[in-house]
Amino acid sequence: AAARALLEREKGWVKREWGSSLPVALAYPNTYRVGMSSLALHGLYTWLNELPGVVCERAFASYERHIAVDEAPMTLESQQPLREAAILAFTLSFEPDYFHLIAMLRAAGVPVRAEERAKGDPLVLLGGPAVSANPEPLSAIADAVLIGEAEEVLGPLLAMAREGWQGRRDALLRAWAALQGVYVPTEWNGAPVARRWVRNLDDWPLASTIIAPDSEFGDMHLIEIARGCGHGCRFCLAGTLYRPPREHSLASVLEQARRGLERRRAFGLPAKLGLVSAAVSDYGAIDELVARLGELGAPGEPPALSVSSLRIAPLSLPLV
């Protein structure tokens, strides 16, 4: 009931019949409020549903404000049991969510250890910064782990799965292991797994695709403006995992902002933008971006701006 109520308040989600498509459950092992504030989840949901022969639905550890995985989790869009999916794709940003992942598998009736799964069980695919940095704590659980940025490997990965998911698991996993950036523990030969990273971010614009008013940042349209960081602070994962630092072009960011504001205004929602990067103030054209975003407002109503993080230096007067 809680999931259906949230779905009724959303705008922009996709529901299609599973039928002969490859069913993927995109799972975030935390609350809906936290998961729907993740730009990665928005991007993955869009990119997976754009692939031919694939239907992707979301799942969360909880649809309440607290986490209590005490009943069989189901997908949000059509309330399908998770074990009915061909692939359970978990995105993991934080290590404490590993416990919620295990709880979700148990509650769904999916064997927790990869070696105990057989034909008919979903393939458990893990990705995200936490497991990219160190996949070994979950190597006994994962059928496969995406190392680095997933955008460019999703197509070939899912194409292989469409052809082979109803056949032998070991054959499909061997095929996956041959892809750059895919770590398959049972097929690993000890060689380093090359990290995937996107050369041109404009090929993969990343912004809110679902209006989810009940999420932590549900009052704004989120836009990724850059990825990575050039400062190299030793404590920071973003500065290491997302090397080299890259930016979306000014034109691309402005286009994402224009679309997002038009959509929010069409539904009578506040015109608010959230700029996302490791340090928004480091964006090369930040002053021009702020000025141009102000021009996107209705007469006398520039959009409100929020930022994910700033550095004290540089911190320009226009940005302030």
JSON list of N, CA and C in Angstrom, two decimals, residues 250-313:
[
{"chain": "A", "resi": 250, "resn": "LEU", "atom": "N", "xyz": [28.49, 23.38, -21.10]},
{"chain": "A", "resi": 250, "resn": "LEU", "atom": "CA", "xyz": [27.52, 24.38, -20.67]},
{"chain": "A", "resi": 250, "resn": "LEU", "atom": "C", "xyz": [26.20, 24.19, -21.42]},
{"chain": "A", "resi": 251, "resn": "ALA", "atom": "N", "xyz": [26.28, 23.94, -22.72]},
{"chain": "A", "resi": 251, "resn": "ALA", "atom": "CA", "xyz": [25.07, 23.76, -23.52]},
{"chain": "A", "resi": 251, "resn": "ALA", "atom": "C", "xyz": [24.25, 22.57, -23.04]},
{"chain": "A", "resi": 252, "resn": "SER", "atom": "N", "xyz": [24.92, 21.47, -22.70]},
{"chain": "A", "resi": 252, "resn": "SER", "atom": "CA", "xyz": [24.22, 20.28, -22.23]},
{"chain": "A", "resi": 252, "resn": "SER", "atom": "C", "xyz": [23.53, 20.53, -20.89]},
{"chain": "A", "resi": 253, "resn": "VAL", "atom": "N", "xyz": [24.24, 21.17, -19.97]},
{"chain": "A", "resi": 253, "resn": "VAL", "atom": "CA", "xyz": [23.65, 21.45, -18.66]},
{"chain": "A", "resi": 253, "resn": "VAL", "atom": "C", "xyz": [22.43, 22.36, -18.80]},
{"chain": "A", "resi": 254, "resn": "LEU", "atom": "N", "xyz": [22.56, 23.39, -19.63]},
{"chain": "A", "resi": 254, "resn": "LEU", "atom": "CA", "xyz": [21.44, 24.32, -19.82]},
{"chain": "A", "resi": 254, "resn": "LEU", "atom": "C", "xyz": [20.23, 23.61, -20.44]},
{"chain": "A", "resi": 255, "resn": "GLU", "atom": "N", "xyz": [20.49, 22.69, -21.36]},
{"chain": "A", "resi": 255, "resn": "GLU", "atom": "CA", "xyz": [19.38, 21.94, -21.97]},
{"chain": "A", "resi": 255, "resn": "GLU", "atom": "C", "xyz": [18.69, 21.06, -20.94]},
{"chain": "A", "resi": 256, "resn": "GLN", "atom": "N", "xyz": [19.47, 20.40, -20.09]},
{"chain": "A", "resi": 256, "resn": "GLN", "atom": "CA", "xyz": [18.86, 19.58, -19.04]},
{"chain": "A", "resi": 256, "resn": "GLN", "atom": "C", "xyz": [18.05, 20.45, -18.08]},
{"chain": "A", "resi": 257, "resn": "ALA", "atom": "N", "xyz": [18.56, 21.64, -17.78]},
{"chain": "A", "resi": 257, "resn": "ALA", "atom": "CA", "xyz": [17.84, 22.55, -16.89]},
{"chain": "A", "resi": 257, "resn": "ALA", "atom": "C", "xyz": [16.54, 23.02, -17.53]},
{"chain": "A", "resi": 258, "resn": "ARG", "atom": "N", "xyz": [16.60, 23.39, -18.81]},
{"chain": "A", "resi": 258, "resn": "ARG", "atom": "CA", "xyz": [15.40, 23.86, -19.49]},
{"chain": "A", "resi": 258, "resn": "ARG", "atom": "C", "xyz": [14.31, 22.79, -19.50]},
{"chain": "A", "resi": 259, "resn": "ARG", "atom": "N", "xyz": [14.69, 21.56, -19.83]},
{"chain": "A", "resi": 259, "resn": "ARG", "atom": "CA", "xyz": [13.70, 20.48, -19.86]},
{"chain": "A", "resi": 259, "resn": "ARG", "atom": "C", "xyz": [13.12, 20.22, -18.47]},
{"chain": "A", "resi": 260, "resn": "GLY", "atom": "N", "xyz": [14.00, 20.20, -17.47]},
{"chain": "A", "resi": 260, "resn": "GLY", "atom": "CA", "xyz": [13.53, 19.92, -16.12]},
{"chain": "A", "resi": 260, "resn": "GLY", "atom": "C", "xyz": [12.59, 20.98, -15.60]},
{"chain": "A", "resi": 261, "resn": "LEU", "atom": "N", "xyz": [12.91, 22.25, -15.85]},
{"chain": "A", "resi": 261, "resn": "LEU", "atom": "CA", "xyz": [12.04, 23.34, -15.39]},
{"chain": "A", "resi": 261, "resn": "LEU", "atom": "C", "xyz": [10.71, 23.33, -16.11]},
{"chain": "A", "resi": 262, "resn": "GLU", "atom": "N", "xyz": [10.74, 23.09, -17.42]},
{"chain": "A", "resi": 262, "resn": "GLU", "atom": "CA", "xyz": [9.47, 23.01, -18.17]},
{"chain": "A", "resi": 262, "resn": "GLU", "atom": "C", "xyz": [8.58, 21.91, -17.61]},
{"chain": "A", "resi": 263, "resn": "ARG", "atom": "N", "xyz": [9.19, 20.79, -17.29]},
{"chain": "A", "resi": 263, "resn": "ARG", "atom": "CA", "xyz": [8.42, 19.66, -16.77]},
{"chain": "A", "resi": 263, "resn": "ARG", "atom": "C", "xyz": [7.82, 19.98, -15.41]},
{"chain": "A", "resi": 264, "resn": "ARG", "atom": "N", "xyz": [8.63, 20.54, -14.53]},
{"chain": "A", "resi": 264, "resn": "ARG", "atom": "CA", "xyz": [8.14, 20.86, -13.19]},
{"chain": "A", "resi": 264, "resn": "ARG", "atom": "C", "xyz": [7.02, 21.91, -13.26]},
{"chain": "A", "resi": 265, "resn": "ARG", "atom": "N", "xyz": [7.21, 22.92, -14.10]},
{"chain": "A", "resi": 265, "resn": "ARG", "atom": "CA", "xyz": [6.17, 23.95, -14.21]},
{"chain": "A", "resi": 265, "resn": "ARG", "atom": "C", "xyz": [4.88, 23.40, -14.81]},
{"chain": "A", "resi": 266, "resn": "ALA", "atom": "N", "xyz": [5.03, 22.45, -15.74]},
{"chain": "A", "resi": 266, "resn": "ALA", "atom": "CA", "xyz": [3.84, 21.84, -16.35]},
{"chain": "A", "resi": 266, "resn": "ALA", "atom": "C", "xyz": [2.99, 21.12, -15.31]},
{"chain": "A", "resi": 267, "resn": "PHE", "atom": "N", "xyz": [3.63, 20.62, -14.26]},
{"chain": "A", "resi": 267, "resn": "PHE", "atom": "CA", "xyz": [2.90, 19.93, -13.20]},
{"chain": "A", "resi": 267, "resn": "PHE", "atom": "C", "xyz": [2.62, 20.85, -12.01]},
{"chain": "A", "resi": 268, "resn": "GLY", "atom": "N", "xyz": [2.88, 22.15, -12.17]},
{"chain": "A", "resi": 268, "resn": "GLY", "atom": "CA", "xyz": [2.61, 23.10, -11.11]},
{"chain": "A", "resi": 268, "resn": "GLY", "atom": "C", "xyz": [3.54, 22.96, -9.92]},
{"chain": "A", "resi": 269, "resn": "LEU", "atom": "N", "xyz": [4.78, 22.52, -10.16]},
{"chain": "A", "resi": 269, "resn": "LEU", "atom": "CA", "xyz": [5.74, 22.30, -9.08]},
{"chain": "A", "resi": 269, "resn": "LEU", "atom": "C", "xyz": [6.73, 23.44, -9.02]},
{"chain": "A", "resi": 270, "resn": "PRO", "atom": "N", "xyz": [7.38, 23.66, -7.87]},
{"chain": "A", "resi": 270, "resn": "PRO", "atom": "CA", "xyz": [8.35, 24.75, -7.74]},
{"chain": "A", "resi": 270, "resn": "PRO", "atom": "C", "xyz": [9.49, 24.62, -8.74]},
{"chain": "A", "resi": 271, "resn": "ALA", "atom": "N", "xyz": [9.91, 25.77, -9.28]},
{"chain": "A", "resi": 271, "resn": "ALA", "atom": "CA", "xyz": [11.02, 25.80, -10.23]},
{"chain": "A", "resi": 271, "resn": "ALA", "atom": "C", "xyz": [12.32, 25.85, -9.45]},
{"chain": "A", "resi": 272, "resn": "LYS", "atom": "N", "xyz": [12.89, 24.68, -9.18]},
{"chain": "A", "resi": 272, "resn": "LYS", "atom": "CA", "xyz": [14.12, 24.61, -8.40]},
{"chain": "A", "resi": 272, "resn": "LYS", "atom": "C", "xyz": [15.07, 23.62, -9.05]},
{"chain": "A", "resi": 273, "resn": "LEU", "atom": "N", "xyz": [16.34, 24.01, -9.14]},
{"chain": "A", "resi": 273, "resn": "LEU", "atom": "CA", "xyz": [17.36, 23.16, -9.73]},
{"chain": "A", "resi": 273, "resn": "LEU", "atom": "C", "xyz": [18.40, 22.79, -8.69]},
{"chain": "A", "resi": 274, "resn": "GLY", "atom": "N", "xyz": [18.91, 21.56, -8.77]},
{"chain": "A", "resi": 274, "resn": "GLY", "atom": "CA", "xyz": [19.99, 21.12, -7.91]},
{"chain": "A", "resi": 274, "resn": "GLY", "atom": "C", "xyz": [21.19, 20.74, -8.77]},
{"chain": "A", "resi": 275, "resn": "LEU", "atom": "N", "xyz": [22.31, 21.44, -8.61]},
{"chain": "A", "resi": 275, "resn": "LEU", "atom": "CA", "xyz": [23.51, 21.16, -9.38]},
{"chain": "A", "resi": 275, "resn": "LEU", "atom": "C", "xyz": [24.38, 20.18, -8.60]},
{"chain": "A", "resi": 276, "resn": "VAL", "atom": "N", "xyz": [24.80, 19.09, -9.28]},
{"chain": "A", "resi": 276, "resn": "VAL", "atom": "CA", "xyz": [25.48, 18.00, -8.61]},
{"chain": "A", "resi": 276, "resn": "VAL", "atom": "C", "xyz": [26.87, 17.78, -9.20]},
{"chain": "A", "resi": 277, "resn": "SER", "atom": "N", "xyz": [27.87, 17.81, -8.37]},
{"chain": "A", "resi": 277, "resn": "SER", "atom": "CA", "xyz": [29.23, 17.39, -8.72]},
{"chain": "A", "resi": 277, "resn": "SER", "atom": "C", "xyz": [30.02, 17.30, -7.42]},
{"chain": "A", "resi": 278, "resn": "ALA", "atom": "N", "xyz": [31.26, 16.83, -7.51]},
{"chain": "A", "resi": 278, "resn": "ALA", "atom": "CA", "xyz": [32.09, 16.74, -6.30]},
{"chain": "A", "resi": 278, "resn": "ALA", "atom": "C", "xyz": [32.30, 18.11, -5.68]},
{"chain": "A", "resi": 279, "resn": "ALA", "atom": "N", "xyz": [32.46, 19.14, -6.52]},
{"chain": "A", "resi": 279, "resn": "ALA", "atom": "CA", "xyz": [32.57, 20.52, -6.04]},
{"chain": "A", "resi": 279, "resn": "ALA", "atom": "C", "xyz": [32.00, 21.42, -7.14]},
{"chain": "A", "resi": 280, "resn": "VAL", "atom": "N", "xyz": [30.79, 21.88, -6.94]},
{"chain": "A", "resi": 280, "resn": "VAL", "atom": "CA", "xyz": [30.10, 22.67, -7.96]},
{"chain": "A", "resi": 280, "resn": "VAL", "atom": "C", "xyz": [30.90, 23.93, -8.31]},
{"chain": "A", "resi": 281, "resn": "SER", "atom": "N", "xyz": [31.57, 24.51, -7.32]},
{"chain": "A", "resi": 281, "resn": "SER", "atom": "CA", "xyz": [32.32, 25.74, -7.56]},
{"chain": "A", "resi": 281, "resn": "SER", "atom": "C", "xyz": [33.53, 25.53, -8.46]},
{"chain": "A", "resi": 282, "resn": "ASP", "atom": "N", "xyz": [33.95, 24.29, -8.70]},
{"chain": "A", "resi": 282, "resn": "ASP", "atom": "CA", "xyz": [35.08, 24.01, -9.59]},
{"chain": "A", "resi": 282, "resn": "ASP", "atom": "C", "xyz": [34.68, 23.97, -11.06]},
{"chain": "A", "resi": 283, "resn": "TYR", "atom": "N", "xyz": [33.38, 23.98, -11.35]},
{"chain": "A", "resi": 283, "resn": "TYR", "atom": "CA", "xyz": [32.93, 23.90, -12.75]},
{"chain": "A", "resi": 283, "resn": "TYR", "atom": "C", "xyz": [33.52, 25.06, -13.53]},
{"chain": "A", "resi": 284, "resn": "GLY", "atom": "N", "xyz": [34.11, 24.77, -14.69]},
{"chain": "A", "resi": 284, "resn": "GLY", "atom": "CA", "xyz": [34.88, 25.77, -15.42]},
{"chain": "A", "resi": 284, "resn": "GLY", "atom": "C", "xyz": [34.11, 27.01, -15.80]},
{"chain": "A", "resi": 285, "resn": "ALA", "atom": "N", "xyz": [32.81, 26.86, -16.09]},
{"chain": "A", "resi": 285, "resn": "ALA", "atom": "CA", "xyz": [31.99, 28.00, -16.52]},
{"chain": "A", "resi": 285, "resn": "ALA", "atom": "C", "xyz": [30.91, 28.29, -15.49]},
{"chain": "A", "resi": 286, "resn": "ILE", "atom": "N", "xyz": [31.25, 28.16, -14.21]},
{"chain": "A", "resi": 286, "resn": "ILE", "atom": "CA", "xyz": [30.21, 28.26, -13.18]},
{"chain": "A", "resi": 286, "resn": "ILE", "atom": "C", "xyz": [29.54, 29.63, -13.17]},
{"chain": "A", "resi": 287, "resn": "ASP", "atom": "N", "xyz": [30.29, 30.71, -13.36]},
{"chain": "A", "resi": 287, "resn": "ASP", "atom": "CA", "xyz": [29.67, 32.04, -13.33]},
{"chain": "A", "resi": 287, "resn": "ASP", "atom": "C", "xyz": [28.68, 32.21, -14.48]},
{"chain": "A", "resi": 288, "resn": "GLU", "atom": "N", "xyz": [29.09, 31.79, -15.67]},
{"chain": "A", "resi": 288, "resn": "GLU", "atom": "CA", "xyz": [28.17, 31.89, -16.81]},
{"chain": "A", "resi": 288, "resn": "GLU", "atom": "C", "xyz": [26.98, 30.96, -16.63]},
{"chain": "A", "resi": 289, "resn": "LEU", "atom": "N", "xyz": [27.23, 29.77, -16.09]},
{"chain": "A", "resi": 289, "resn": "LEU", "atom": "CA", "xyz": [26.13, 28.84, -15.87]},
{"chain": "A", "resi": 289, "resn": "LEU", "atom": "C", "xyz": [25.08, 29.43, -14.93]},
{"chain": "A", "resi": 290, "resn": "VAL", "atom": "N", "xyz": [25.53, 30.01, -13.83]},
{"chain": "A", "resi": 290, "resn": "VAL", "atom": "CA", "xyz": [24.58, 30.60, -12.87]},
{"chain": "A", "resi": 290, "resn": "VAL", "atom": "C", "xyz": [23.78, 31.72, -13.52]},
{"chain": "A", "resi": 291, "resn": "ALA", "atom": "N", "xyz": [24.47, 32.57, -14.31]},
{"chain": "A", "resi": 291, "resn": "ALA", "atom": "CA", "xyz": [23.77, 33.67, -14.97]},
{"chain": "A", "resi": 291, "resn": "ALA", "atom": "C", "xyz": [22.75, 33.15, -15.98]},
{"chain": "A", "resi": 292, "resn": "ARG", "atom": "N", "xyz": [23.16, 32.15, -16.76]},
{"chain": "A", "resi": 292, "resn": "ARG", "atom": "CA", "xyz": [22.26, 31.62, -17.80]},
{"chain": "A", "resi": 292, "resn": "ARG", "atom": "C", "xyz": [21.08, 30.87, -17.18]},
{"chain": "A", "resi": 293, "resn": "LEU", "atom": "N", "xyz": [21.30, 30.19, -16.06]},
{"chain": "A", "resi": 293, "resn": "LEU", "atom": "CA", "xyz": [20.20, 29.51, -15.40]},
{"chain": "A", "resi": 293, "resn": "LEU", "atom": "C", "xyz": [19.17, 30.51, -14.90]},
{"chain": "A", "resi": 294, "resn": "GLY", "atom": "N", "xyz": [19.66, 31.65, -14.42]},
{"chain": "A", "resi": 294, "resn": "GLY", "atom": "CA", "xyz": [18.73, 32.69, -13.98]},
{"chain": "A", "resi": 294, "resn": "GLY", "atom": "C", "xyz": [17.84, 33.18, -15.09]},
{"chain": "A", "resi": 295, "resn": "GLU", "atom": "N", "xyz": [18.35, 33.16, -16.32]},
{"chain": "A", "resi": 295, "resn": "GLU", "atom": "CA", "xyz": [17.57, 33.61, -17.47]},
{"chain": "A", "resi": 295, "resn": "GLU", "atom": "C", "xyz": [16.49, 32.61, -17.87]},
{"chain": "A", "resi": 296, "resn": "LEU", "atom": "N", "xyz": [16.57, 31.38, -17.37]},
{"chain": "A", "resi": 296, "resn": "LEU", "atom": "CA", "xyz": [15.58, 30.36, -17.72]},
{"chain": "A", "resi": 296, "resn": "LEU", "atom": "C", "xyz": [14.28, 30.52, -16.95]},
{"chain": "A", "resi": 297, "resn": "GLY", "atom": "N", "xyz": [14.25, 31.43, -15.99]},
{"chain": "A", "resi": 297, "resn": "GLY", "atom": "CA", "xyz": [13.04, 31.60, -15.19]},
{"chain": "A", "resi": 297, "resn": "GLY", "atom": "C", "xyz": [11.94, 32.27, -15.97]},
{"chain": "A", "resi": 298, "resn": "ALA", "atom": "N", "xyz": [10.71, 32.10, -15.50]},
{"chain": "A", "resi": 298, "resn": "ALA", "atom": "CA", "xyz": [9.61, 32.88, -16.02]},
{"chain": "A", "resi": 298, "resn": "ALA", "atom": "C", "xyz": [9.87, 34.34, -15.65]},
{"chain": "A", "resi": 299, "resn": "PRO", "atom": "N", "xyz": [9.24, 35.30, -16.35]},
{"chain": "A", "resi": 299, "resn": "PRO", "atom": "CA", "xyz": [9.49, 36.71, -16.04]},
{"chain": "A", "resi": 299, "resn": "PRO", "atom": "C", "xyz": [9.34, 37.00, -14.54]},
{"chain": "A", "resi": 300, "resn": "GLY", "atom": "N", "xyz": [10.40, 37.52, -13.97]},
{"chain": "A", "resi": 300, "resn": "GLY", "atom": "CA", "xyz": [10.36, 37.85, -12.55]},
{"chain": "A", "resi": 300, "resn": "GLY", "atom": "C", "xyz": [10.47, 36.65, -11.63]},
{"chain": "A", "resi": 301, "resn": "GLU", "atom": "N", "xyz": [10.73, 35.45, -12.19]},
{"chain": "A", "resi": 301, "resn": "GLU", "atom": "CA", "xyz": [10.77, 34.26, -11.34]},
{"chain": "A", "resi": 301, "resn": "GLU", "atom": "C", "xyz": [11.95, 33.37, -11.76]},
{"chain": "A", "resi": 302, "resn": "PRO", "atom": "N", "xyz": [13.17, 33.78, -11.44]},
{"chain": "A", "resi": 302, "resn": "PRO", "atom": "CA", "xyz": [14.31, 32.90, -11.74]},
{"chain": "A", "resi": 302, "resn": "PRO", "atom": "C", "xyz": [14.23, 31.63, -10.90]},
{"chain": "A", "resi": 303, "resn": "PRO", "atom": "N", "xyz": [14.71, 30.50, -11.43]},
{"chain": "A", "resi": 303, "resn": "PRO", "atom": "CA", "xyz": [14.63, 29.26, -10.66]},
{"chain": "A", "resi": 303, "resn": "PRO", "atom": "C", "xyz": [15.53, 29.33, -9.43]},
{"chain": "A", "resi": 304, "resn": "ALA", "atom": "N", "xyz": [15.07, 28.72, -8.36]},
{"chain": "A", "resi": 304, "resn": "ALA", "atom": "CA", "xyz": [15.92, 28.60, -7.18]},
{"chain": "A", "resi": 304, "resn": "ALA", "atom": "C", "xyz": [17.02, 27.59, -7.47]},
{"chain": "A", "resi": 305, "resn": "LEU", "atom": "N", "xyz": [18.20, 27.82, -6.89]},
{"chain": "A", "resi": 305, "resn": "LEU", "atom": "CA", "xyz": [19.33, 26.93, -7.11]},
{"chain": "A", "resi": 305, "resn": "LEU", "atom": "C", "xyz": [19.79, 26.32, -5.80]},
{"chain": "A", "resi": 306, "resn": "SER", "atom": "N", "xyz": [20.17, 25.06, -5.88]},
{"chain": "A", "resi": 306, "resn": "SER", "atom": "CA", "xyz": [20.80, 24.38, -4.75]},
{"chain": "A", "resi": 306, "resn": "SER", "atom": "C", "xyz": [22.04, 23.67, -5.29]},
{"chain": "A", "resi": 307, "resn": "VAL", "atom": "N", "xyz": [23.05, 23.49, -4.44]},
{"chain": "A", "resi": 307, "resn": "VAL", "atom": "CA", "xyz": [24.29, 22.85, -4.90]},
{"chain": "A", "resi": 307, "resn": "VAL", "atom": "C", "xyz": [24.65, 21.71, -3.96]},
{"chain": "A", "resi": 308, "resn": "SER", "atom": "N", "xyz": [25.31, 20.69, -4.52]},
{"chain": "A", "resi": 308, "resn": "SER", "atom": "CA", "xyz": [25.66, 19.52, -3.71]},
{"chain": "A", "resi": 308, "resn": "SER", "atom": "C", "xyz": [26.83, 19.80, -2.78]},
{"chain": "A", "resi": 309, "resn": "SER", "atom": "N", "xyz": [27.79, 20.59, -3.23]},
{"chain": "A", "resi": 309, "resn": "SER", "atom": "CA", "xyz": [28.94, 20.93, -2.38]},
{"chain": "A", "resi": 309, "resn": "SER", "atom": "C", "xyz": [29.73, 22.06, -3.02]},
{"chain": "A", "resi": 310, "resn": "LEU", "atom": "N", "xyz": [30.44, 22.81, -2.20]},
{"chain": "A", "resi": 310, "resn": "LEU", "atom": "CA", "xyz": [31.27, 23.92, -2.66]},
{"chain": "A", "resi": 310, "resn": "LEU", "atom": "C", "xyz": [32.63, 23.84, -1.98]},
{"chain": "A", "resi": 311, "resn": "ARG", "atom": "N", "xyz": [33.64, 24.40, -2.65]},
{"chain": "A", "resi": 311, "resn": "ARG", "atom": "CA", "xyz": [34.93, 24.61, -2.01]},
{"chain": "A", "resi": 311, "resn": "ARG", "atom": "C", "xyz": [35.05, 26.10, -1.69]},
{"chain": "A", "resi": 312, "resn": "ILE", "atom": "N", "xyz": [35.70, 26.41, -0.58]},
{"chain": "A", "resi": 312, "resn": "ILE", "atom": "CA", "xyz": [35.87, 27.82, -0.20]},
{"chain": "A", "resi": 312, "resn": "ILE", "atom": "C", "xyz": [36.63, 28.58, -1.29]},
{"chain": "A", "resi": 313, "resn": "ALA", "atom": "N", "xyz": [37.63, 27.94, -1.86]},
{"chain": "A", "resi": 313, "resn": "ALA", "atom": "CA", "xyz": [38.39, 28.55, -2.95]},
{"chain": "A", "resi": 313, "resn": "ALA", "atom": "C", "xyz": [38.46, 27.56, -4.10]}
]
